[in-house]
Amino acid sequence: MPEQHKAVRALGMAIWADKKRLFSQTWVEFAVAWVRLFLISAYLFASAWRHPPVTAKMQKSGGSDFSKPPLRA
């Protein structure tokens, strides 16, 4: 009976260790995916902040040119 108890306990420990390893790997992959998503989002936000899109209205009118003096009426 004690030998059977040792075998069952060893099997239980092996299953527990395997589940713990798999669970840890899943959480690591999940965290890496979130970090990757955050870094991509931060890069795209910074890129959009530095280079705002030119709207169609500004393209047609030529936009604002502050290098010229204002027109006097």
Short mmCIF file of C-alpha atoms in Angstrom, two decimals:
data_model
loop_
_atom_site.label_atom_id
_atom_site.label_comp_id
_atom_site.label_asym_id
_atom_site.label_seq_id
_atom_site.Cartn_x
_atom_site.Cartn_y
_atom_site.Cartn_z
CA MET A 1 0.00 0.00 0.00
CA PRO A 2 2.72 2.59 0.76
CA GLU A 3 4.30 1.98 -2.68
CA GLN A 4 0.96 2.61 -4.37
CA HIS A 5 0.53 5.80 -2.35
CA LYS A 6 3.96 7.03 -3.46
CA ALA A 7 3.17 6.27 -7.11
CA VAL A 8 -0.18 8.10 -6.94
CA ARG A 9 1.44 11.05 -5.21
CA ALA A 10 4.25 11.19 -7.80
CA LEU A 11 1.69 11.09 -10.61
CA GLY A 12 -0.34 13.85 -8.94
CA MET A 13 2.75 16.03 -8.52
CA ALA A 14 3.74 15.48 -12.16
CA ILE A 15 0.25 16.48 -13.37
CA TRP A 16 0.22 19.54 -11.06
CA ALA A 17 3.67 20.66 -12.25
CA ASP A 18 2.69 20.19 -15.89
CA LYS A 19 -0.54 22.21 -15.44
CA LYS A 20 1.36 24.94 -13.59
CA ARG A 21 3.92 25.12 -16.40
CA LEU A 22 1.23 25.32 -19.09
CA PHE A 23 -0.73 27.94 -17.14
CA SER A 24 2.38 30.06 -16.67
CA GLN A 25 3.23 29.89 -20.37
CA THR A 26 -0.28 31.01 -21.30
CA TRP A 27 -0.07 34.04 -19.02
CA VAL A 28 3.39 34.94 -20.30
CA GLU A 29 2.14 34.81 -23.90
CA PHE A 30 -0.92 36.88 -22.93
CA ALA A 31 1.25 39.52 -21.25
CA VAL A 32 3.63 39.66 -24.22
CA ALA A 33 0.67 40.18 -26.58
CA TRP A 34 -0.62 43.10 -24.44
CA VAL A 35 2.84 44.71 -24.29
CA ARG A 36 3.17 44.34 -28.06
CA LEU A 37 -0.27 45.90 -28.58
CA PHE A 38 0.61 48.80 -26.26
CA LEU A 39 3.90 49.50 -28.03
CA ILE A 40 2.28 49.44 -31.48
CA SER A 41 -0.49 51.76 -30.27
CA ALA A 42 2.01 54.17 -28.70
CA TYR A 43 4.07 54.22 -31.89
CA LEU A 44 1.02 54.90 -34.07
CA PHE A 45 -0.19 57.63 -31.69
CA ALA A 46 3.21 59.34 -31.69
CA SER A 47 3.43 59.07 -35.46
CA ALA A 48 -0.04 60.57 -35.92
CA TRP A 49 0.77 63.33 -33.41
CA ARG A 50 3.92 64.36 -35.30
CA HIS A 51 2.37 64.10 -38.78
CA PRO A 52 -1.32 65.02 -38.66
CA PRO A 53 -3.30 64.17 -41.80
CA VAL A 54 -3.91 66.94 -44.34
CA THR A 55 -7.63 67.40 -44.78
CA ALA A 56 -9.24 67.77 -48.21
CA LYS A 57 -10.42 71.30 -47.35
CA MET A 58 -6.88 72.48 -46.58
CA GLN A 59 -5.55 70.89 -49.77
CA LYS A 60 -8.07 72.71 -51.97
CA SER A 61 -7.65 76.11 -50.35
CA GLY A 62 -3.91 75.87 -50.02
CA GLY A 63 -4.10 75.85 -46.22
CA SER A 64 -2.92 78.56 -43.87
CA ASP A 65 0.36 80.28 -44.59
CA PHE A 66 1.56 82.23 -41.57
CA SER A 67 4.79 83.25 -43.30
CA LYS A 68 2.88 85.93 -45.29
CA PRO A 69 1.61 89.10 -43.65
CA PRO A 70 -2.18 89.38 -43.20
CA LEU A 71 -4.21 91.15 -45.89
CA ARG A 72 -5.23 94.71 -44.99
CA ALA A 73 -8.67 95.95 -45.94
#
